[in-house]
Amino acid sequence: MGTRECLESRDSRPLPHTRSHLGMTPMLKHPLAPLALSIPFIAALCGCETVFPPPADEFDLWSDAGKGVIDYDLRRLCEQVWEADMRQDPFEATRLGDPRYHGDTPNRFLAAREAHIQRLRNFQRKLTVIRVQGISGDDVLTADLLDQELTQGIQLAEMRLEDWNVDPLAGPPIEVLNLPQIQPTRTERQRSQLVERWRKLPFYLRDSANRLKVGRSYGKVASRTAVEKAIRQVDDILAQDIFDSPLVQVAVGGGHFVELPPGGSVAEIAHHELGDSRAQSTLRKLNRHLGNVERIEAGTKVLIPVEADRLDPEERGEFLANTLDAVENGIYPALQYYRDVLAENILASARSDGKPGLLYIAGGKEVYRKLIHRHTSLPLEECDPRAIHDFGLLEVARIRSEIAALGQREFGTTDIAAIQERLRNDPAMHFKTREEVEGKAVEALARAEKAVGKFFDKLPTANCEVVRIAPHEEKDSTIAYYREPALDGSRPGQYFINTYAPETRTRYEAEVLAYHEAIPGHHLQIAIAQELDQLPLFRRHQGSTAFVEGWALYTERLCDEIGLYSSDLDRLGVLSFDSWRACRLVVDTGIHAFGWSREKAIDYMYENTLLARNNITNEVDRYIAWPGQALAYKIGQEEILALRDQARAQLGEDFDYRAFHNHILENGAVTLPSLRMIMARWLEG
């Protein structure tokens, strides 16, 4: 972005904070029910233990999972539940930086699922006894949150989503291809764990495919578009040269591969790349796949090491050879099997684009209500899709009026269609290159980091970096997402930005997107939560969808009060995002409760948002794959705004943003009813 426009030189008033109709709708007349912890949507159900324990210094960060809990029995239970969570989802453990499970994969067998459910029920029985015996203080909140995690974990496992839900955004192939982004390789033990995990991944992929066959056997299948996208994804993965795969690149240590020319030899490559033909012995140690023959087939890839490689040629060669073998002879064939199951067993039975919702699956209505409960914190008896749908319609209409008013200031028209036409089709509104997309994100993040101190006096110590979404997932991915820092400090928070087809990426939404995903949105909230050392680990690293996404959406408008938006055009980006989230209430319920087709959902969003069509298409496919999750944003935002209104009314001139934000954030991503209780206690003094 260039020099920031002088806001005083034009009519650039902050966006109005018009109170929504949410407080008057039936769905929120009663207190919100707690929401279970927001682990990945298709959660892995169980995991194997690693072959060898971690060194003591690596275990220190994870040895006190019940920290801050006063009651001894509750503390022990927090530790046991955390350990079960990490064993259940070793990929999540690696994302968090827990070194103990880097060599493991989730277990997809039905027996593992049943064992997991039984384990959670046993934990619940222990928690009931602890409550009867009596606890006090913050332990009461910890027990409430733990009970919700256990309840929701049982419900999620009993839904058996992995038996039929095909997820092109975060399904097994994408999970596997993303592992190199989080898999550490610094030490010999970590490299051994990588090879161990890579050799287990074929079983995970095959078992995941077989679960889909089981679902089909009892009449539950995914939507056709989701299956077709997943097939195409795997085809694209397998079409890539194996040496270019991130699954192999993770083992090259910064080196690069070159191709042997026709008639070339290893000695000639050594002379050309390393300046000494005698270095061919080094290349052979690095490239065990070459064998011992002098003349190698033209086109064969040869790894050229970086000069500062931490590993000697023998170590690097062994690591590469083992990794390459695991990918070529294990993971790639398993991906082919996964693809073939989709194409040969699932696709023909998949739900058409005319019937993509849960409504068309046996028991789907009840599953959807439970997923609404899971993601929004609404009590199950209040998870009324009709009430949510109608509230969404009201919000869409309200935001359209704001767009019209801002369109008059920016473009001289209140006609929504004309505003949409200008924003979507004017080349000046879009980026030209991937570098521009990434650069704008970096600049917006830097500006936010400098400005937020006036509204927050507690900021995370972990940094946040901008990262491009990887080529293997960018085409079907959302516009951006956030990944939390590793607790051991090995990885900062990461704001992943989609640079695919930059000419479709809008300039006017770039700032609000950066603030939502990074600072003061997801990174600020999640990284602060991770650093709350006085809390048990599950409260620091997990949390309700409604809180996490509601906070990020709340900060989008907060940034206008901070003064972060460069122009009215960028404020239109804020309204674009707000209308997008309001449309989610309409579209998600429309698809899963009222039988909307995929085309109807896309058309509705195109008519009522400022989003580009490719973004809308991927978003609708996301709602099909993740039922209920998209509802959390608006409901969480409205709760935080209502609490702020209450604090302002009660405190008057004594209201302080920093104090308000401290109390919102200082307990982690709690459930909405817990947040309401926390804020009431603060206001009572």
XYZ file of C-alpha atoms in Angstrom:
685
model
C 0.000 0.000 0.000
C 1.188 3.504 -0.707
C 1.108 6.489 1.604
C -2.008 6.493 3.726
C -4.639 8.932 2.543
C -5.228 11.977 4.732
C -8.567 11.134 6.332
C -9.188 14.749 7.234
C -9.179 15.718 3.547
C -12.418 13.936 2.768
C -15.627 12.741 4.352
C -14.230 9.598 5.996
C -16.338 9.244 9.087
C -16.064 5.924 10.947
C -18.631 3.300 10.132
C -21.710 3.529 12.345
C -22.181 0.998 15.126
C -25.872 0.483 14.523
C -27.132 -2.068 17.021
C -28.508 -5.100 15.307
C -31.799 -6.820 15.827
C -30.119 -9.773 17.506
C -31.083 -8.843 21.029
C -34.756 -8.859 20.057
C -34.863 -12.110 18.131
C -36.291 -15.216 19.804
C -33.099 -17.185 19.360
C -31.197 -15.038 21.879
C -33.880 -14.316 24.444
C -32.370 -16.903 26.758
C -28.752 -17.194 27.961
C -26.432 -18.899 25.544
C -25.318 -22.408 26.331
C -21.610 -23.286 26.527
C -19.797 -24.519 23.447
C -17.288 -27.321 23.429
C -13.715 -26.719 22.476
C -13.113 -25.933 18.846
C -10.768 -28.642 17.637
C -10.542 -29.200 13.854
C -13.949 -29.936 12.330
C -13.290 -33.502 11.284
C -11.422 -34.365 14.447
C -9.130 -37.355 14.481
C -10.507 -39.866 16.919
C -7.521 -41.600 18.443
C -3.767 -41.929 18.037
C -0.876 -44.253 18.678
C 1.887 -43.460 21.143
C 5.361 -42.695 19.922
C 8.016 -45.372 20.115
C 10.284 -43.463 22.497
C 9.629 -40.703 25.050
C 10.911 -37.167 24.542
C 13.954 -35.816 26.357
C 13.134 -34.179 29.687
C 13.855 -30.660 28.435
C 11.323 -31.085 25.614
C 8.677 -32.332 28.036
C 8.902 -29.356 30.401
C 6.458 -27.222 28.401
C 3.790 -29.921 28.612
C 4.393 -31.462 32.037
C 1.843 -29.320 33.898
C -1.347 -29.421 31.853
C -3.409 -28.622 34.965
C -1.507 -25.488 35.927
C -3.515 -22.939 37.891
C -6.126 -25.426 39.126
C -6.372 -25.446 42.931
C -8.326 -28.650 43.537
C -5.949 -31.613 43.271
C -8.435 -34.013 41.657
C -9.597 -31.438 39.109
C -5.995 -30.624 38.294
C -5.228 -34.291 37.656
C -8.333 -34.610 35.497
C -7.305 -31.597 33.397
C -3.960 -33.276 32.829
C -5.580 -36.576 31.851
C -8.014 -34.945 29.420
C -5.216 -32.940 27.807
C -3.106 -36.053 27.329
C -6.071 -37.847 25.786
C -6.633 -34.916 23.413
C -3.011 -34.979 22.256
C -3.017 -38.742 21.706
C -6.352 -38.453 19.923
C -5.025 -35.884 17.430
C -1.230 -36.070 17.011
C -1.403 -33.572 14.139
C -2.861 -30.988 16.532
C -0.154 -31.835 19.057
C 2.473 -31.081 16.430
C 0.758 -27.811 15.490
C 0.972 -26.774 19.125
C 4.625 -27.776 19.321
C 4.200 -30.788 21.629
C 7.249 -32.941 20.735
C 5.911 -36.213 22.069
C 3.652 -37.138 19.156
C 5.553 -35.940 16.069
C 5.810 -39.529 14.855
C 2.145 -40.454 15.208
C -1.018 -40.278 13.109
C -4.715 -40.367 14.061
C -6.436 -43.723 14.296
C -9.541 -43.969 12.101
C -10.730 -47.424 13.199
C -14.244 -47.740 14.617
C -12.874 -49.469 17.726
C -10.656 -46.454 18.403
C -13.665 -44.155 18.145
C -15.666 -46.243 20.597
C -12.722 -46.359 23.000
C -12.423 -42.587 22.747
C -16.118 -42.090 23.551
C -15.838 -44.401 26.549
C -12.756 -42.544 27.760
C -14.589 -39.201 27.593
C -17.545 -40.641 29.511
C -15.196 -41.899 32.206
C -13.725 -38.406 32.467
C -17.240 -36.976 32.835
C -18.003 -39.354 35.692
C -14.818 -38.256 37.460
C -15.759 -34.616 36.958
C -19.212 -35.204 38.460
C -17.626 -36.644 41.600
C -15.244 -33.680 41.846
C -18.135 -31.228 41.630
C -20.123 -33.074 44.286
C -17.126 -32.956 46.621
C -16.987 -29.186 46.136
C -14.763 -26.727 44.280
C -14.523 -22.940 44.383
C -13.086 -19.865 42.698
C -11.781 -20.155 39.154
C -11.946 -23.945 39.451
C -15.710 -23.655 38.924
C -15.184 -22.025 35.517
C -12.518 -24.576 34.621
C -14.888 -27.421 35.514
C -17.698 -25.881 33.451
C -15.456 -25.520 30.401
C -14.044 -29.012 30.827
C -17.535 -30.479 31.061
C -18.471 -28.787 27.807
C -15.381 -30.130 26.076
C -16.216 -33.651 27.157
C -19.901 -33.394 26.226
C -19.182 -31.926 22.823
C -16.386 -34.409 22.204
C -18.795 -37.283 22.780
C -21.442 -35.735 20.535
C -18.950 -35.090 17.748
C -17.605 -38.636 17.839
C -21.115 -40.088 17.824
C -21.979 -38.082 14.685
C -19.418 -40.173 12.764
C -18.761 -37.313 10.353
C -15.598 -38.944 9.058
C -17.766 -41.771 7.686
C -19.311 -39.550 5.022
C -18.135 -35.938 5.053
C -15.636 -35.150 2.275
C -13.846 -31.891 2.996
C -11.861 -30.326 0.125
C -10.575 -27.599 2.452
C -9.103 -29.671 5.261
C -9.641 -33.344 4.455
C -6.973 -36.049 4.826
C -5.031 -35.283 1.595
C -4.750 -31.596 2.506
C -3.895 -32.464 6.111
C -1.088 -34.701 4.906
C 0.295 -32.194 2.386
C 0.289 -29.462 5.039
C 2.257 -31.458 7.598
C 5.682 -30.295 6.320
C 4.709 -26.746 7.318
C 4.588 -27.755 10.991
C 6.824 -30.851 11.189
C 10.162 -29.978 12.869
C 13.406 -31.478 11.518
C 16.098 -29.729 13.556
C 17.272 -32.700 15.625
C 18.050 -36.321 14.835
C 15.081 -37.392 16.916
C 12.739 -35.053 15.032
C 13.947 -36.375 11.696
C 13.365 -39.925 12.912
C 9.879 -38.925 13.999
C 9.159 -37.457 10.578
C 10.133 -40.674 8.839
C 8.113 -42.638 11.386
C 5.048 -40.485 10.740
C 5.511 -40.509 6.955
C 5.522 -44.327 7.068
C 2.274 -44.335 9.058
C 0.486 -41.833 6.828
C -0.486 -44.451 4.208
C -2.503 -46.285 6.867
C -4.190 -43.027 7.880
C -5.125 -42.229 4.273
C -6.367 -45.732 3.498
C -8.330 -45.936 6.734
C -9.891 -42.533 6.003
C -10.967 -43.753 2.567
C -12.366 -46.946 4.042
C -14.432 -44.948 6.551
C -16.154 -43.276 3.575
C -17.012 -46.708 2.192
C -18.540 -47.595 5.554
C -20.677 -44.450 5.488
C -21.873 -45.281 2.004
C -22.861 -48.751 3.189
C -25.426 -47.250 5.550
C -26.592 -44.567 3.126
C -24.587 -41.474 4.067
C -22.445 -39.775 1.416
C -20.938 -36.360 0.751
C -22.037 -33.782 -1.793
C -20.987 -34.301 -5.397
C -19.030 -31.061 -5.747
C -17.041 -31.825 -2.598
C -16.142 -35.264 -3.936
C -15.212 -33.903 -7.361
C -13.013 -31.221 -5.827
C -11.275 -33.741 -3.597
C -10.608 -36.019 -6.589
C -9.137 -33.127 -8.538
C -6.964 -32.151 -5.587
C -5.447 -35.603 -5.343
C -4.958 -35.729 -9.114
C -3.046 -32.447 -8.905
C -0.937 -33.744 -6.031
C -0.037 -36.949 -7.853
C 0.701 -35.091 -11.088
C 3.426 -33.105 -9.357
C 6.991 -34.375 -9.663
C 7.613 -36.270 -6.458
C 10.862 -34.368 -5.864
C 8.869 -31.124 -5.844
C 6.342 -32.420 -3.329
C 6.417 -30.638 0.042
C 6.496 -34.118 1.567
C 9.974 -34.582 0.038
C 11.136 -30.969 0.076
C 10.985 -31.003 3.868
C 14.042 -33.299 3.807
C 16.336 -31.320 1.474
C 17.633 -28.835 4.045
C 17.415 -25.812 1.777
C 19.098 -27.550 -1.147
C 17.649 -27.850 -4.627
C 17.272 -30.546 -7.251
C 18.724 -30.395 -10.756
C 18.049 -32.733 -13.654
C 20.768 -34.780 -15.280
C 21.043 -33.770 -18.945
C 21.085 -36.436 -21.678
C 24.398 -38.266 -21.535
C 25.344 -36.494 -18.324
C 27.093 -38.018 -15.341
C 27.234 -37.371 -11.618
C 30.824 -36.164 -12.020
C 29.720 -33.574 -14.574
C 26.932 -32.384 -12.278
C 29.452 -32.116 -9.438
C 31.777 -30.066 -11.603
C 28.997 -27.786 -12.858
C 27.188 -27.262 -9.549
C 29.982 -27.616 -6.987
C 33.015 -26.675 -9.054
C 34.801 -29.984 -8.537
C 34.103 -33.265 -10.310
C 35.630 -35.080 -7.338
C 32.637 -33.939 -5.273
C 30.575 -36.635 -6.985
C 31.161 -38.805 -3.913
C 29.372 -36.165 -1.861
C 26.486 -36.122 -4.310
C 26.179 -39.897 -4.208
C 26.024 -39.829 -0.418
C 23.283 -37.229 -0.647
C 21.403 -38.964 -3.464
C 21.152 -42.637 -2.609
C 18.406 -43.039 -5.184
C 21.083 -42.702 -7.889
C 22.584 -46.094 -7.111
C 26.187 -46.924 -8.034
C 26.124 -46.696 -11.832
C 28.180 -43.951 -13.489
C 25.705 -42.967 -16.210
C 22.277 -42.074 -14.888
C 19.082 -41.813 -16.915
C 18.505 -38.337 -18.313
C 16.036 -36.314 -16.256
C 16.979 -37.987 -12.984
C 16.887 -35.488 -10.118
C 20.045 -34.819 -8.123
C 20.030 -32.903 -4.832
C 22.540 -30.072 -4.653
C 23.096 -29.124 -0.996
C 23.350 -25.637 0.429
C 26.806 -24.724 1.606
C 25.610 -24.167 5.168
C 23.700 -27.457 5.494
C 23.587 -28.431 9.172
C 23.830 -32.119 8.264
C 26.789 -33.906 6.758
C 26.201 -35.691 3.418
C 25.682 -39.083 5.071
C 23.016 -37.739 7.441
C 21.264 -35.692 4.773
C 21.383 -38.590 2.338
C 19.881 -41.027 4.823
C 17.112 -38.581 5.761
C 16.270 -37.861 2.122
C 16.363 -41.523 1.114
C 14.033 -42.582 3.929
C 11.663 -39.696 3.268
C 11.622 -40.293 -0.482
C 10.966 -43.998 0.027
C 8.063 -43.282 2.398
C 6.477 -40.871 -0.076
C 7.064 -42.835 -3.277
C 6.213 -46.288 -1.978
C 3.714 -45.427 0.738
C 2.042 -42.026 0.723
C 1.564 -41.601 -3.034
C 0.021 -45.070 -3.506
C -2.248 -44.375 -0.524
C -3.314 -41.060 -2.042
C -4.118 -42.933 -5.246
C -6.204 -45.382 -3.217
C -8.049 -42.505 -1.517
C -8.710 -40.953 -4.916
C -9.939 -44.233 -6.392
C -12.344 -44.807 -3.509
C -13.830 -41.361 -4.094
C -14.089 -41.885 -7.849
C -15.228 -45.507 -7.888
C -17.194 -45.930 -4.653
C -18.481 -42.527 -3.562
C -18.975 -40.229 -6.551
C -21.853 -42.102 -8.166
C -23.827 -42.005 -4.903
C -22.860 -38.472 -3.894
C -25.592 -35.951 -3.212
C -26.232 -33.682 -6.167
C -25.576 -29.949 -6.085
C -29.322 -29.614 -5.808
C -29.274 -31.449 -2.464
C -25.975 -30.622 -0.732
C -27.350 -30.082 2.784
C -27.622 -32.259 5.875
C -31.380 -32.139 5.387
C -30.961 -34.850 2.757
C -29.035 -37.248 5.032
C -30.740 -39.663 7.400
C -30.788 -38.004 10.813
C -29.321 -34.869 9.269
C -31.714 -32.442 10.959
C -30.613 -33.525 14.425
C -26.949 -33.570 13.419
C -27.304 -29.999 12.182
C -28.912 -28.823 15.418
C -26.042 -30.335 17.393
C -23.502 -28.678 15.123
C -25.247 -25.324 15.571
C -25.041 -25.897 19.320
C -21.387 -26.848 19.037
C -20.317 -23.784 17.092
C -22.623 -20.996 18.316
C -23.122 -21.702 22.049
C -26.886 -21.624 21.634
C -28.540 -24.158 23.938
C -29.683 -27.169 21.954
C -33.352 -26.381 22.502
C -32.751 -22.885 21.067
C -30.813 -24.045 17.995
C -33.643 -23.046 15.708
C -32.465 -22.734 12.094
C -35.512 -20.627 11.243
C -34.728 -18.009 13.911
C -31.100 -17.836 12.802
C -32.131 -17.620 9.149
C -34.585 -14.788 9.811
C -32.065 -12.848 11.885
C -29.599 -13.182 9.026
C -32.130 -11.705 6.604
C -32.566 -8.691 8.889
C -28.809 -8.202 9.165
C -28.335 -8.428 5.402
C -30.933 -5.700 4.892
C -29.361 -3.468 7.557
C -25.865 -3.761 6.110
C -27.123 -3.129 2.562
C -28.332 0.276 3.755
C -24.851 1.032 5.123
C -23.282 -0.017 1.824
C -25.646 2.299 -0.030
C -24.704 5.249 2.199
C -20.982 4.638 1.819
C -21.406 4.026 -1.909
C -22.892 7.500 -2.212
C -19.800 8.993 -0.577
C -17.317 6.946 -2.589
C -18.994 6.484 -5.996
C -21.864 8.948 -6.012
C -24.579 6.273 -6.098
C -26.732 4.372 -3.621
C -27.605 1.660 -6.131
C -26.271 -1.620 -4.724
C -25.967 -3.255 -8.144
C -23.913 -0.315 -9.433
C -21.649 -0.430 -6.370
C -21.177 -4.177 -6.816
C -20.399 -3.739 -10.503
C -17.732 -1.142 -9.777
C -16.043 -3.099 -7.018
C -16.115 -6.437 -8.798
C -15.239 -5.434 -12.343
C -13.057 -2.338 -12.167
C -9.464 -3.605 -12.656
C -8.238 -0.864 -10.313
C -10.065 -2.621 -7.474
C -8.034 -5.806 -7.912
C -4.436 -6.850 -7.550
C -2.224 -7.663 -10.497
C 0.428 -9.927 -8.980
C 0.873 -12.360 -6.127
C 3.540 -10.070 -4.731
C 1.021 -7.226 -4.466
C -1.409 -9.416 -2.517
C 1.292 -10.495 -0.099
C 2.817 -7.021 0.175
C -0.498 -5.406 1.091
C -0.989 -7.998 3.835
C 2.490 -7.357 5.235
C 1.962 -3.597 5.231
C -1.460 -3.769 6.883
C -0.104 -6.060 9.598
C 2.809 -3.696 10.268
C 0.455 -0.718 10.608
C -1.794 -2.587 13.021
C 1.138 -3.607 15.202
C 2.089 0.053 15.636
C -1.413 1.345 16.351
C -3.150 -1.116 18.674
C -1.350 -0.043 21.845
C -3.891 2.719 22.450
C -6.673 0.144 22.737
C -4.757 -2.799 24.250
C -2.217 -2.732 27.061
C -1.596 -6.469 26.932
C -0.088 -7.695 23.676
C 1.348 -11.137 22.862
C 5.090 -11.691 22.833
C 4.810 -14.085 19.871
C 5.202 -12.457 16.476
C 2.947 -12.973 13.460
C 4.209 -13.491 9.915
C 2.485 -13.445 6.531
C 2.710 -16.725 4.581
C 1.295 -17.629 1.176
C -1.158 -20.525 1.078
C 0.637 -23.459 -0.547
C 0.073 -24.262 -4.243
C -1.489 -27.656 -3.518
C -4.404 -26.074 -1.604
C -4.717 -22.483 -2.850
C -7.187 -23.102 -5.690
C -9.934 -24.454 -3.446
C -8.960 -22.675 -0.233
C -10.563 -19.699 1.456
C -9.026 -16.249 1.028
C -6.987 -16.549 4.226
C -6.582 -18.348 7.532
C -4.518 -18.167 10.706
C -2.268 -20.721 12.426
C -1.327 -20.309 16.075
C 2.301 -20.098 17.267
C 4.063 -23.194 18.529
C 4.347 -22.954 22.300
C 8.030 -23.898 22.226
C 8.783 -20.789 20.168
C 9.813 -22.751 17.081
C 7.123 -21.135 14.911
C 5.426 -17.706 15.145
C 1.775 -17.083 14.501
C 1.098 -17.300 10.778
C -1.373 -15.341 8.673
C -1.852 -17.424 5.517
C -2.955 -15.352 2.518
C -4.308 -16.774 -0.745
C -2.443 -15.273 -3.714
C -3.959 -17.595 -6.345
C -5.366 -15.705 -9.362
C -4.395 -12.285 -7.969
C -6.560 -10.497 -10.513
C -9.568 -11.862 -8.584
C -8.263 -10.669 -5.195
C -9.794 -7.365 -4.118
C -7.758 -4.435 -2.824
C -10.622 -2.986 -0.781
C -10.882 -6.117 1.389
C -7.158 -6.520 2.038
C -6.935 -4.370 5.159
C -9.961 -5.782 6.962
C -8.782 -9.295 6.108
C -5.362 -8.691 7.665
C -6.848 -7.208 10.822
C -9.304 -10.100 11.188
C -6.725 -12.847 10.753
C -3.749 -11.263 12.502
C -3.816 -8.124 14.670
C -5.990 -7.243 16.516
C -7.978 -10.322 15.452
C -6.999 -13.968 15.663
C -3.288 -13.611 16.373
C -3.718 -11.144 19.210
C -6.455 -13.171 20.896
C -5.031 -16.655 20.374
C -1.409 -15.765 21.136
C -2.457 -13.948 24.320
C -4.470 -17.003 25.354
C -1.441 -19.236 24.808
C 0.596 -17.009 27.123
C -1.877 -17.145 30.044
C 0.452 -19.218 32.199
C -1.957 -19.222 35.133
C -4.486 -21.355 33.220
C -4.552 -25.084 32.456
C -3.429 -25.962 28.952
C -6.859 -26.775 27.554
C -8.073 -23.261 28.391
C -5.011 -21.683 26.804
C -4.970 -23.612 23.541
C -8.576 -24.456 22.775
C -11.776 -22.485 22.814
C -15.270 -21.890 21.516
C -15.780 -21.079 17.857
C -18.205 -18.303 18.762
C -15.628 -16.566 20.968
C -12.681 -16.976 18.594
C -14.502 -15.937 15.432
C -16.750 -13.449 17.187
C -13.668 -11.675 18.525
C -12.034 -11.466 15.098
C -15.237 -10.094 13.579
C -15.613 -7.612 16.450
C -12.139 -6.230 15.741
C -12.981 -5.470 12.109
C -15.147 -2.514 13.138
C -12.926 -1.726 16.114
C -10.118 -1.017 13.656
C -12.143 1.874 12.259
C -12.239 3.395 15.742
C -8.489 2.831 16.002
C -8.063 4.670 12.691
C -6.530 1.832 10.704
C -8.590 2.017 7.513
C -6.982 4.101 4.802
C -10.110 5.273 2.977
C -13.825 4.877 2.444
C -12.958 2.239 -0.121
C -11.372 0.164 2.634
C -14.453 0.799 4.778
C -16.514 -0.709 1.987
C -14.311 -3.748 2.505
C -15.460 -3.825 6.132
C -19.087 -3.741 5.032
C -18.344 -6.378 2.415
C -17.084 -8.677 5.155
C -19.977 -7.828 7.458
C -22.554 -8.610 4.779
C -20.646 -11.819 4.037
C -21.002 -13.000 7.660
C -24.656 -11.995 7.760
C -25.257 -13.954 4.563
C -23.694 -16.967 6.231
C -26.596 -17.067 8.681
C -28.983 -17.210 5.737
C -27.014 -19.520 3.468
C -25.777 -22.069 6.024
C -29.277 -22.605 7.372
C -30.680 -22.399 3.850
C -28.483 -25.261 2.682
C -28.709 -27.555 5.689
C -32.195 -26.875 7.066
C -34.275 -25.582 4.155
C -32.958 -27.531 1.193
C -31.207 -24.795 -0.784
C -29.205 -25.877 -3.793
C -25.552 -24.960 -4.175
C -26.471 -22.648 -7.057
C -29.133 -20.845 -5.019
C -26.655 -20.266 -2.198
C -24.032 -18.878 -4.590
C -26.564 -16.607 -6.302
C -27.850 -15.273 -2.977
C -24.362 -14.357 -1.803
C -23.482 -12.808 -5.145
C -26.568 -10.603 -4.955
C -26.108 -9.563 -1.330
C -22.349 -9.213 -0.810
C -19.479 -7.414 -2.503
C -17.392 -10.593 -2.753
C -15.882 -11.891 -5.976
C -17.629 -14.941 -7.449
C -14.658 -17.286 -7.017
C -14.524 -16.426 -3.326
C -18.273 -16.971 -3.002
C -18.054 -20.375 -4.690
C -15.329 -21.579 -2.332
C -17.227 -20.166 0.631
C -20.456 -21.974 -0.235
C -18.510 -25.208 -0.643
C -17.023 -24.555 2.783
C -20.495 -24.221 4.336
C -21.469 -27.500 2.720
C -18.380 -29.203 4.162
C -18.477 -27.513 7.604
C -22.160 -27.290 8.615
C -22.873 -24.752 11.340
C -19.351 -23.365 11.721
C -20.062 -20.217 9.725
C -22.905 -19.266 12.077
C -20.515 -18.588 14.955
C -19.038 -15.360 13.569
C -22.060 -13.083 13.750
C -23.435 -14.538 16.967
C -20.069 -14.192 18.711
C -19.608 -10.644 17.432
C -23.059 -9.607 18.609
C -22.383 -10.973 22.096
C -19.131 -9.006 22.464
C -20.740 -5.823 21.124
C -23.655 -6.250 23.541
C -21.230 -6.649 26.449
C -19.374 -3.508 25.368
C -22.625 -1.555 25.142
C -23.499 -2.736 28.634
C -20.096 -1.726 30.003
C -20.306 1.721 28.390
C -23.794 2.298 29.767
C -22.793 1.268 33.268
C -19.351 2.902 33.450
C -20.064 6.056 31.485
C -16.972 8.249 31.249
C -14.971 5.645 33.174
C -15.277 3.150 30.320
C -11.823 2.245 29.010
C -11.178 0.110 25.947
C -8.039 -1.426 27.400
C -9.743 -2.533 30.600
C -12.688 -3.926 28.642
C -10.429 -5.870 26.287
C -8.325 -7.168 29.176
C -11.375 -8.686 30.829
C -12.631 -10.145 27.556
C -9.316 -11.854 26.808
C -7.806 -12.752 30.176
C -9.586 -16.101 30.578
C -8.923 -17.572 27.150
C -11.562 -18.350 24.536
C -14.345 -19.144 26.979
C -17.897 -20.007 26.058
C -20.289 -17.106 25.577
C -22.324 -17.701 28.763
C -19.062 -17.914 30.706
C -17.932 -14.662 29.115
C -21.197 -13.025 30.108
C -20.678 -14.154 33.712
C -17.057 -12.915 33.733
C -18.009 -9.471 32.458
C -20.938 -9.161 34.890
C -18.572 -9.941 37.768
C -16.190 -7.226 36.537
C -18.918 -4.610 36.282
C -20.195 -5.489 39.746
C -16.763 -4.464 40.997
